[in-house]
XYZ file of C-alpha atoms in Angstrom:
643
model
C 0.000 0.000 0.000
C 2.822 2.366 0.912
C 4.617 1.683 -2.361
C 1.465 2.333 -4.361
C 0.837 5.585 -2.508
C 4.376 6.779 -3.207
C 4.021 5.983 -6.908
C 0.664 7.777 -7.125
C 2.041 10.898 -5.438
C 5.003 10.926 -7.822
C 2.715 10.615 -10.826
C 0.463 13.445 -9.618
C 3.502 15.618 -9.093
C 4.719 14.964 -12.645
C 5.242 18.304 -14.388
C 4.690 18.989 -18.029
C 7.415 17.187 -19.942
C 9.097 18.670 -22.980
C 9.067 16.116 -25.761
C 11.114 15.762 -28.904
C 9.711 16.515 -32.337
C 7.505 13.793 -33.812
C 9.480 11.253 -35.777
C 8.610 8.317 -37.992
C 10.580 5.085 -37.763
C 10.681 2.349 -40.382
C 10.649 -0.853 -38.339
C 10.225 -3.304 -41.203
C 10.264 -3.389 -45.003
C 8.881 -6.661 -46.272
C 8.459 -7.796 -49.917
C 6.431 -10.947 -49.296
C 3.144 -9.391 -50.397
C 4.512 -9.235 -53.941
C 4.996 -13.012 -53.911
C 1.551 -13.709 -52.456
C -0.406 -11.232 -54.592
C 1.809 -11.063 -57.684
C 1.763 -7.270 -57.493
C 4.613 -4.767 -56.865
C 3.424 -4.157 -53.295
C 5.851 -3.484 -50.454
C 4.720 -3.818 -46.825
C 6.152 -1.525 -44.165
C 5.759 -1.303 -40.400
C 6.095 2.332 -39.352
C 5.841 3.989 -35.970
C 5.060 7.697 -35.687
C 5.491 8.973 -32.134
C 6.813 11.839 -30.102
C 9.167 10.351 -27.530
C 9.872 11.574 -24.015
C 13.206 11.164 -22.311
C 13.306 8.815 -19.342
C 15.124 11.353 -17.208
C 12.427 13.939 -17.833
C 9.653 11.476 -16.988
C 11.268 10.381 -13.708
C 12.636 13.772 -12.669
C 9.996 14.110 -9.939
C 11.528 11.092 -8.189
C 14.961 12.667 -7.899
C 14.420 13.798 -4.278
C 13.778 10.206 -3.199
C 16.298 7.460 -2.576
C 16.430 3.713 -2.097
C 13.267 1.708 -2.576
C 11.138 4.858 -2.511
C 12.949 6.151 -5.570
C 12.517 2.846 -7.394
C 8.846 2.708 -6.504
C 8.320 6.248 -7.747
C 10.039 5.429 -11.034
C 8.051 2.239 -11.437
C 4.746 4.016 -10.938
C 5.575 6.663 -13.516
C 6.944 4.333 -16.183
C 3.938 2.012 -16.029
C 1.483 4.742 -16.919
C -0.118 4.563 -20.389
C 2.076 6.263 -22.993
C 4.574 7.225 -20.311
C 7.483 7.559 -22.751
C 5.694 8.558 -25.966
C 2.729 10.258 -27.616
C 1.259 8.672 -30.733
C 0.437 10.688 -33.870
C -1.901 10.073 -36.753
C -0.145 9.190 -39.981
C -0.590 12.058 -42.518
C -1.417 10.046 -45.627
C -1.654 13.009 -47.991
C 1.681 14.460 -46.876
C 3.819 11.319 -46.708
C 5.996 9.888 -49.456
C 8.174 6.812 -49.677
C 10.978 7.377 -52.167
C 12.961 4.617 -53.862
C 16.364 5.527 -55.261
C 17.012 4.104 -58.735
C 20.078 5.185 -60.727
C 20.573 8.207 -58.503
C 16.985 9.421 -58.864
C 14.302 9.220 -56.169
C 11.093 7.662 -57.484
C 7.943 8.011 -55.350
C 5.943 4.955 -54.374
C 2.141 5.079 -54.282
C 0.308 4.594 -50.992
C -1.680 1.377 -51.404
C -3.317 0.898 -47.978
C -2.871 1.928 -44.362
C -4.248 0.645 -41.057
C -3.356 0.503 -37.397
C -1.350 -2.486 -36.226
C -3.870 -3.302 -33.526
C -6.716 -3.482 -36.063
C -4.753 -5.785 -38.370
C -3.575 -8.345 -35.804
C -5.997 -11.004 -36.992
C -4.437 -11.054 -40.454
C -1.861 -13.676 -41.290
C 1.699 -12.471 -40.771
C 0.720 -9.449 -38.666
C 2.325 -10.362 -35.378
C 5.412 -10.069 -33.189
C 8.255 -12.520 -32.686
C 8.976 -12.350 -28.942
C 12.344 -13.352 -27.515
C 12.255 -13.801 -23.732
C 15.717 -13.879 -22.139
C 15.548 -14.924 -18.479
C 18.533 -14.591 -16.155
C 19.139 -17.950 -14.468
C 22.463 -17.101 -12.847
C 23.047 -17.837 -9.172
C 22.670 -14.156 -8.242
C 18.975 -14.316 -9.272
C 18.083 -17.002 -6.765
C 15.784 -14.698 -4.761
C 14.051 -13.213 -7.832
C 13.996 -16.174 -10.214
C 10.373 -17.216 -9.679
C 9.122 -13.656 -10.108
C 11.100 -13.335 -13.342
C 9.449 -16.524 -14.622
C 6.048 -15.195 -13.550
C 6.481 -11.949 -15.508
C 7.758 -13.891 -18.534
C 4.654 -16.073 -18.564
C 2.503 -12.921 -18.415
C 4.040 -11.775 -21.703
C 3.331 -15.209 -23.193
C -0.310 -14.946 -22.129
C -0.661 -11.610 -23.990
C 0.585 -13.028 -27.299
C -1.527 -12.360 -30.382
C -2.863 -14.989 -32.816
C 0.085 -14.591 -35.202
C 2.850 -14.106 -32.633
C 5.853 -16.378 -32.177
C 7.796 -17.012 -28.980
C 11.347 -18.064 -28.168
C 12.622 -18.520 -24.611
C 16.242 -18.551 -23.430
C 17.829 -19.022 -20.021
C 21.371 -17.759 -19.478
C 23.792 -17.976 -16.560
C 26.916 -16.010 -15.717
C 28.694 -17.035 -18.949
C 26.247 -17.807 -21.793
C 22.852 -19.121 -22.841
C 22.321 -22.521 -21.244
C 18.786 -23.487 -22.287
C 17.017 -22.580 -25.532
C 13.496 -23.465 -26.677
C 13.671 -22.157 -30.323
C 10.745 -20.483 -32.060
C 7.211 -21.736 -31.550
C 3.665 -20.463 -32.004
C 2.391 -22.543 -29.054
C 1.799 -20.655 -25.798
C 1.379 -23.831 -23.784
C 4.699 -25.181 -25.029
C 6.426 -21.981 -23.957
C 4.838 -22.117 -20.490
C 5.918 -25.729 -20.085
C 9.466 -24.904 -21.124
C 9.673 -22.210 -18.444
C 8.200 -24.483 -15.787
C 10.815 -27.130 -16.542
C 13.546 -24.862 -15.172
C 12.830 -25.033 -11.441
C 15.909 -23.312 -10.082
C 18.854 -21.164 -11.069
C 21.942 -22.667 -12.621
C 24.796 -23.209 -10.179
C 28.257 -21.714 -10.446
C 29.306 -18.208 -11.166
C 31.416 -15.906 -9.110
C 32.032 -12.201 -9.090
C 31.840 -11.850 -12.892
C 28.783 -12.267 -15.135
C 29.192 -11.761 -18.869
C 25.800 -10.127 -19.215
C 26.423 -8.086 -22.364
C 28.047 -10.967 -24.222
C 25.257 -13.384 -23.273
C 22.549 -10.994 -24.458
C 24.255 -10.197 -27.767
C 24.950 -13.836 -28.564
C 21.443 -14.902 -27.614
C 19.842 -12.267 -29.856
C 22.068 -13.190 -32.797
C 21.361 -16.905 -32.453
C 17.627 -16.497 -31.961
C 16.752 -13.986 -34.679
C 19.332 -15.430 -37.037
C 17.316 -18.653 -36.998
C 13.916 -16.962 -37.254
C 13.668 -17.601 -40.994
C 14.251 -21.325 -40.480
C 11.196 -22.084 -38.363
C 9.602 -24.011 -41.220
C 7.234 -23.346 -44.083
C 4.186 -23.945 -41.878
C 5.032 -20.987 -39.627
C 4.535 -17.475 -40.979
C 7.397 -15.261 -39.815
C 5.818 -12.135 -38.264
C 6.466 -8.648 -39.554
C 7.547 -7.330 -36.153
C 9.845 -8.503 -33.368
C 10.758 -7.585 -29.807
C 12.929 -8.767 -26.935
C 12.075 -8.870 -23.226
C 15.129 -9.016 -20.957
C 14.380 -10.149 -17.384
C 17.454 -9.843 -15.133
C 18.926 -8.140 -12.106
C 21.391 -6.331 -14.369
C 24.302 -7.250 -12.128
C 27.435 -8.088 -14.129
C 29.814 -8.051 -11.170
C 33.335 -7.152 -12.174
C 32.825 -7.657 -15.919
C 34.098 -4.422 -17.446
C 32.586 -5.258 -20.846
C 29.093 -5.134 -19.326
C 29.529 -1.708 -17.766
C 26.639 0.697 -18.052
C 28.430 2.947 -20.548
C 29.392 0.158 -22.952
C 25.814 -1.089 -23.133
C 25.038 1.869 -25.403
C 26.908 0.065 -28.177
C 24.727 -2.995 -27.564
C 21.589 -0.859 -27.794
C 22.735 0.534 -31.153
C 23.361 -3.009 -32.374
C 19.850 -4.059 -31.364
C 18.229 -0.911 -32.789
C 19.868 -1.397 -36.190
C 18.329 -4.849 -36.311
C 20.824 -6.756 -38.447
C 21.805 -10.107 -36.976
C 24.674 -10.739 -37.463
C 25.642 -7.136 -37.991
C 28.265 -7.793 -40.679
C 25.819 -9.627 -42.960
C 24.621 -6.890 -45.305
C 22.336 -9.276 -47.212
C 20.053 -9.744 -44.191
C 16.979 -7.451 -44.065
C 17.075 -4.762 -41.410
C 14.662 -5.471 -38.525
C 15.105 -2.999 -35.632
C 14.542 -4.737 -32.300
C 12.627 -2.958 -29.503
C 14.059 -3.963 -26.104
C 11.778 -4.203 -23.064
C 14.065 -4.051 -20.047
C 12.514 -5.513 -16.865
C 14.785 -4.924 -13.883
C 14.647 -7.140 -10.794
C 16.881 -5.302 -8.270
C 18.825 -7.456 -5.779
C 20.935 -6.710 -2.737
C 24.354 -5.583 -3.893
C 27.038 -3.071 -3.164
C 26.379 0.502 -4.175
C 28.773 0.272 -7.113
C 27.239 -2.917 -8.485
C 23.714 -1.633 -7.823
C 24.240 1.601 -9.766
C 25.996 -0.232 -12.592
C 23.057 -2.659 -12.856
C 20.572 0.197 -12.915
C 22.517 2.007 -15.619
C 22.757 -1.159 -17.699
C 18.995 -1.801 -17.566
C 18.064 1.812 -18.308
C 20.505 2.172 -21.205
C 19.636 -1.044 -23.008
C 15.992 0.001 -23.424
C 15.260 1.862 -26.682
C 11.898 3.646 -26.215
C 12.389 5.561 -29.487
C 11.403 2.401 -31.420
C 8.998 0.807 -28.919
C 11.270 -0.337 -26.115
C 10.503 0.244 -22.432
C 12.047 0.131 -18.960
C 10.230 -1.329 -15.950
C 11.200 -1.974 -12.346
C 9.827 -5.009 -10.478
C 10.737 -5.023 -6.816
C 10.490 -7.984 -4.497
C 6.965 -9.380 -4.227
C 5.686 -7.533 -7.355
C 5.722 -10.411 -9.820
C 1.952 -10.124 -10.128
C 2.134 -6.895 -12.144
C 3.494 -8.761 -15.155
C 0.171 -8.597 -17.077
C 0.089 -4.807 -16.678
C 3.572 -4.494 -18.103
C 2.747 -6.775 -21.036
C -0.418 -4.814 -21.861
C 1.497 -1.522 -21.754
C 4.028 -2.833 -24.272
C 1.336 -4.223 -26.582
C -0.579 -0.942 -26.423
C 2.512 0.805 -27.769
C 2.781 -1.720 -30.601
C -0.920 -1.373 -31.438
C -0.288 2.294 -32.293
C 2.092 1.329 -35.098
C 0.980 1.547 -38.729
C 0.863 -1.250 -41.270
C 1.315 0.531 -44.599
C 1.501 -1.006 -48.060
C 3.096 0.877 -50.930
C 2.891 0.221 -54.648
C 6.518 0.405 -55.752
C 6.877 0.698 -59.518
C 10.622 1.258 -59.757
C 13.357 -0.724 -58.023
C 17.096 -0.736 -58.536
C 18.457 -3.805 -60.353
C 20.349 -4.791 -57.197
C 19.776 -6.848 -54.070
C 19.958 -3.757 -51.833
C 17.553 -0.836 -52.153
C 17.547 2.648 -50.650
C 14.296 4.024 -49.208
C 13.462 7.446 -47.797
C 10.312 8.301 -45.845
C 9.598 12.036 -45.986
C 6.793 14.351 -44.867
C 5.896 17.789 -46.229
C 3.557 20.618 -45.237
C 2.634 19.210 -41.817
C 2.345 20.942 -38.460
C 4.180 20.153 -36.298
C 6.999 19.135 -38.582
C 7.618 15.382 -38.677
C 11.079 13.919 -39.022
C 11.349 11.202 -41.609
C 13.463 8.079 -41.738
C 15.516 6.197 -44.285
C 16.863 2.760 -44.952
C 20.114 2.898 -46.886
C 21.213 -0.141 -48.868
C 18.456 -2.283 -47.414
C 18.292 -5.800 -48.828
C 14.746 -6.825 -49.724
C 15.539 -10.489 -49.443
C 14.449 -11.274 -53.029
C 15.948 -11.099 -56.489
C 14.971 -7.696 -57.994
C 14.218 -9.406 -61.316
C 11.294 -11.098 -59.559
C 9.758 -7.725 -58.718
C 6.721 -7.437 -61.035
C 6.099 -4.521 -63.358
C 3.413 -2.102 -62.195
C 0.419 -2.643 -64.509
C -2.753 -0.569 -64.130
C -5.233 -3.382 -64.661
C -8.338 -1.202 -64.335
C -7.289 1.170 -67.118
C -5.968 -1.673 -69.275
C -9.163 -3.723 -69.039
C -11.347 -0.661 -69.665
C -9.447 0.095 -72.868
C -9.587 -3.545 -73.994
C -13.352 -3.685 -73.507
C -13.676 -1.017 -76.183
C -10.813 -2.400 -78.268
C -10.700 -6.208 -77.852
C -7.494 -8.089 -78.542
C -7.415 -10.134 -81.774
C -4.727 -11.803 -83.912
C -2.874 -9.271 -86.001
C -4.322 -6.326 -84.065
C -2.945 -4.053 -81.356
C -3.083 -4.027 -77.565
C -2.344 -1.204 -75.142
C -1.119 -1.806 -71.571
C -1.287 0.996 -68.994
C 0.875 1.299 -65.892
C 4.000 2.863 -64.429
C 6.958 1.245 -66.160
C 10.005 3.409 -65.322
C 11.607 3.077 -68.775
C 11.007 6.652 -69.894
C 10.936 6.903 -73.671
C 12.898 3.660 -74.179
C 9.739 1.650 -74.756
C 11.545 -0.486 -77.361
C 13.017 -2.582 -74.561
C 9.546 -3.968 -73.769
C 8.274 -7.197 -75.299
C 4.830 -8.818 -75.215
C 4.303 -12.559 -74.899
C 0.877 -14.090 -75.485
C 0.229 -17.172 -73.337
C -1.176 -20.245 -75.157
C -4.636 -21.249 -74.029
C -3.487 -24.675 -72.805
C -0.589 -23.352 -70.695
C -1.499 -22.824 -66.999
C -0.175 -19.930 -64.912
C 1.218 -20.590 -61.403
C -1.038 -20.019 -58.408
C 1.755 -18.635 -56.196
C 5.503 -18.102 -56.151
C 5.595 -18.420 -52.390
C 8.185 -20.900 -51.176
C 9.954 -21.044 -54.528
C 13.639 -20.340 -54.926
C 14.989 -17.561 -57.125
C 15.790 -20.057 -59.884
C 12.344 -21.666 -59.679
C 10.662 -18.272 -59.941
C 12.802 -17.404 -62.944
C 11.863 -20.690 -64.601
C 8.192 -19.808 -64.156
C 8.766 -16.561 -66.036
C 10.682 -18.297 -68.819
C 8.042 -21.013 -69.172
C 5.318 -18.457 -69.774
C 7.253 -16.762 -72.567
C 8.667 -19.925 -74.149
C 5.851 -20.215 -76.704
C 7.428 -17.190 -78.397
C 4.135 -15.655 -79.504
C 5.828 -12.298 -79.238
C 4.421 -8.871 -79.939
C 6.560 -5.907 -80.923
C 6.365 -2.567 -79.126
C 5.278 0.170 -81.518
C 4.813 3.081 -79.123
C 4.708 4.035 -75.492
C 6.013 6.018 -72.538
C 6.294 5.619 -68.771
C 2.507 5.384 -68.489
C 1.559 3.030 -71.347
C 2.956 0.663 -73.945
C 1.357 -0.461 -77.228
C 2.166 -3.711 -79.023
C 1.387 -5.407 -82.298
C -0.358 -8.724 -81.626
C 1.017 -11.740 -83.545
C -1.155 -13.335 -86.225
C -1.472 -16.688 -84.424
C -4.795 -17.383 -82.686
C -3.406 -19.966 -80.225
C -3.697 -17.502 -77.352
C -7.494 -17.110 -77.565
C -9.322 -18.702 -74.614
C -13.043 -19.376 -74.300
C -15.804 -19.070 -76.876
C -17.938 -16.325 -78.319
C -18.323 -13.359 -76.023
C -16.173 -15.009 -73.340
C -13.014 -14.994 -75.448
C -10.012 -13.673 -73.547
C -6.265 -13.378 -73.928
C -3.512 -13.740 -71.322
C -0.224 -11.961 -71.755
C 3.028 -11.027 -70.023
C 5.038 -7.835 -70.570
C 8.803 -8.321 -70.287
C 11.357 -5.559 -69.675
C 14.487 -6.765 -71.460
C 16.719 -4.249 -69.651
C 15.587 -4.734 -66.044
C 14.622 -8.392 -66.733
C 11.317 -7.866 -64.940
C 7.923 -9.136 -66.040
C 4.359 -8.123 -65.394
C 2.484 -10.301 -62.851
C 2.602 -13.995 -63.761
C 0.332 -15.520 -61.115
C -3.012 -16.967 -62.130
C -4.871 -14.367 -60.069
C -2.951 -11.354 -61.378
C -1.707 -12.158 -64.886
C -2.906 -9.680 -67.531
C -6.183 -11.105 -68.895
C -8.090 -9.001 -71.423
C -11.272 -9.344 -73.538
C -10.536 -10.758 -76.989
C -12.229 -11.655 -80.254
C -11.489 -13.556 -83.432
C -9.768 -11.686 -86.195
C -12.447 -9.502 -87.844
C -12.905 -9.102 -91.595
C -10.858 -6.289 -93.038
C -13.653 -3.901 -93.956
C -11.276 -1.394 -95.451
C -9.751 -3.986 -97.757
C -13.143 -5.430 -98.641
C -14.522 -1.973 -99.320
C -11.515 -1.107 -101.447
C -11.837 -4.284 -103.483
C -15.579 -3.747 -103.942
C -15.044 -0.168 -105.018
C -12.317 -1.225 -107.426
C -14.571 -3.918 -108.908
C -17.375 -1.429 -109.416
C -14.998 0.973 -111.133
C -13.746 -1.769 -113.465
C -17.306 -2.829 -114.349
C -18.286 0.764 -115.056
C -15.244 1.206 -117.283
C -16.043 -1.960 -119.242
C -19.670 -0.929 -119.675
C -18.585 2.524 -120.747
C -16.143 1.182 -123.282
C -18.742 -1.251 -124.671
C -21.338 1.471 -125.054
C -18.838 3.812 -126.654
C -17.843 1.161 -129.239
C -21.471 0.463 -130.189
C -22.184 4.145 -130.632
C -19.215 4.580 -132.919
C -20.229 1.616 -135.065
C -23.811 2.906 -135.386
C -22.542 6.339 -136.300
C -20.340 4.931 -139.072
C -23.245 2.931 -140.588
C -25.654 5.878 -140.536
C -23.326 8.584 -141.894
C -23.350 9.383 -145.825
C -20.141 8.962 -147.780
C -18.057 12.059 -147.834
C -18.368 14.368 -150.906
C -15.513 14.119 -153.415
C -13.056 16.897 -153.486
C -13.015 19.269 -156.450
C -11.116 17.829 -159.413
C -11.420 14.253 -158.143
C -13.813 11.398 -158.865
C -14.433 10.562 -155.263
C -12.849 7.145 -155.695
C -9.999 6.445 -153.364
C -6.649 6.829 -155.063
C -4.809 3.780 -156.285
C -1.978 2.458 -154.283
C 1.247 4.356 -154.657
C 3.146 3.008 -157.688
C 6.572 1.588 -157.413
C 9.320 4.127 -157.730
C 10.219 5.076 -161.378
C 13.492 3.958 -162.964
C 16.362 6.324 -162.597
C 16.395 9.283 -165.013
C 19.069 9.513 -167.712
C 22.007 11.588 -166.831
C 21.655 15.299 -167.356
C 23.417 16.789 -170.367
C 26.616 18.562 -169.844
C 26.863 22.305 -170.118
C 28.169 22.246 -173.710
C 25.848 19.499 -175.044
C 23.188 20.432 -177.573
C 19.589 20.533 -176.377
C 17.509 17.435 -177.025
C 15.312 17.420 -180.133
C 11.807 18.697 -179.670
C 8.787 16.686 -180.851
C 6.947 18.249 -183.786
C 3.235 18.282 -184.451
C 0.259 18.013 -182.155
C 0.093 15.287 -179.551
C -1.606 12.053 -180.633
C -5.355 11.941 -180.069
C -6.793 9.951 -177.165
C -8.822 6.814 -177.985
C -12.615 7.313 -177.985
C -14.614 6.415 -174.850
C -17.703 4.229 -174.869
C -20.916 6.102 -174.195
C -22.352 5.540 -170.699
C -25.631 3.640 -170.317
C -28.957 5.442 -170.223
C -29.391 4.664 -166.514
C -28.128 6.845 -163.832
C -24.720 7.852 -164.916
C -21.945 6.278 -162.995
C -19.320 8.482 -161.608
C -16.529 9.131 -164.090
C -13.445 7.010 -163.718
C -10.587 8.599 -161.969
C -8.010 10.262 -164.123
C -4.835 8.368 -164.684
C -2.140 9.133 -162.299
C 0.223 11.679 -163.680
C 3.530 10.279 -164.725
C 6.381 11.490 -162.719
C 8.172 14.402 -164.201
C 11.509 13.567 -165.655
C 14.375 15.938 -165.260
C 15.049 17.683 -168.576
C 11.764 16.662 -170.272
C 9.019 19.031 -171.257
C 5.869 19.200 -169.228
C 3.050 16.902 -170.465
C -0.097 18.478 -171.867
C -3.079 18.843 -169.567
C -5.657 16.041 -169.754
C -8.665 16.434 -172.081
C -11.916 16.874 -170.172
C -14.552 14.168 -170.822
C -17.399 14.952 -173.265
C -20.699 16.001 -171.799
C -23.387 13.322 -171.487
C -26.015 13.109 -174.272
C -29.353 14.650 -173.652
C -32.112 12.320 -172.489
């Protein structure tokens, strides 16, 4: 009663505490959602709080000493949100940036919810490591330490895991390994009925804790395929904090251990292991010791706690083992205020390690961001799917169905700028199944799945695009058409030949669009029909024109003869005359001239009494010979006799 009264008075006397600026902490970056859903979705666990320093919270206890001081501290630290204030996550003002080729690319906020509201979902849980001090110096507090440990086990969530370790003055001596069974953990603790003998004036506390954490969380991924590794983790250290004469475990050197635990890489030199910061809940069980050892133990237990990422410091004095449930609920309440945020990450670097930056803008009060430099995702970046906007792609395909020899347009965020030529389209044959999940498959197995889907080589060529869309020519083959009639569909995979990434390949997320059989080419048919009509019209026109000309020739009178002609066509051109005699020389005498009149022409027969026939044509004039005289003009025919 007296202890409770002292704690209450200290809490009532607590002045207003100046707190640090709000700050966000990235506690986990997990890529497993991309394997389960086949989408480029990254899951993060983020805490956004305004922390309070432990010295400021317990400053009202400074005038007390001994057990009264410890009781005052205990009462203050067990209050709800004693070391922090939670803040709402500003969705509209937050951005997660992914650095690719020296440029920060923003991710898109996919979903957000409180950790406490999402605990029922698979994978949303905490992996608890309970480290219980079983050294001989804990003999008077051992049962209470076990009691508090079992209280934390009782508060486990449906997806939590538990690992229990006992250590003595030198190292871990009993280890349960990870389990999801509360009863098994309780039984393991009950099996250890007393402290472990031996010891002395030195207890390697820091070394035991560091080795235990490395061994436990290093094996967390090997718990088996039937156990879902939680997204969050925490450690509860239950000890008297007394390291005796061990200089390595001094209160000042424990700050290096806290940094090691807060960085969350176990072992710390393995840069391929994902970063998982570890909140440390320090539960101190003070024992009788010299002033030097007592103060060193207190400093060790205070310094190892990291309240900035969810850790806490509690004091359990003799006979107070029953307040374990209150301590466990206080820790879980802090975790319930965390945020489970999923981001749609379109661009990733073609490397195992990625660099992320969480930033906030235009918020009051200002919020400090966080980053994760060279963070390994734990998967091959070539397995990270391309970001396809299925809603926009399907909507476009409903108006423009896919068909052999046609075109298809895929919308999304592809991160290739104007270099769309590096994209290829592969149509999936109708009898080739897509995988249901890539979960549990190795990197090589996942790559084989991608290669199998594109092995049919029904490839489409990119003909246009940008960061937001890509358009392909569809091959002429119809082997990719699935279904019948109005239910025809086409499955396809987009492949980035530079980044070696594909669009989603799982059965539930592969690109599936409305399709149809190849339609008749109306333009070609119309052109052929028009050309045929033109040809027919030309033939008809030519036929009619020929008939008209023939009729015109039959109906027209013969042309009138020209003056001086008989109207009869001239005879064929005679053969050329023989060569003329040579011309006389300049001194030769002129040729003799013919004397007398020209001989008379023979008489003509009189024409018949009927209609006179046209007169015969005159004989063709003989060609004029050089040097001869001109022939006389022809005699005109006699006039016809009178009737």
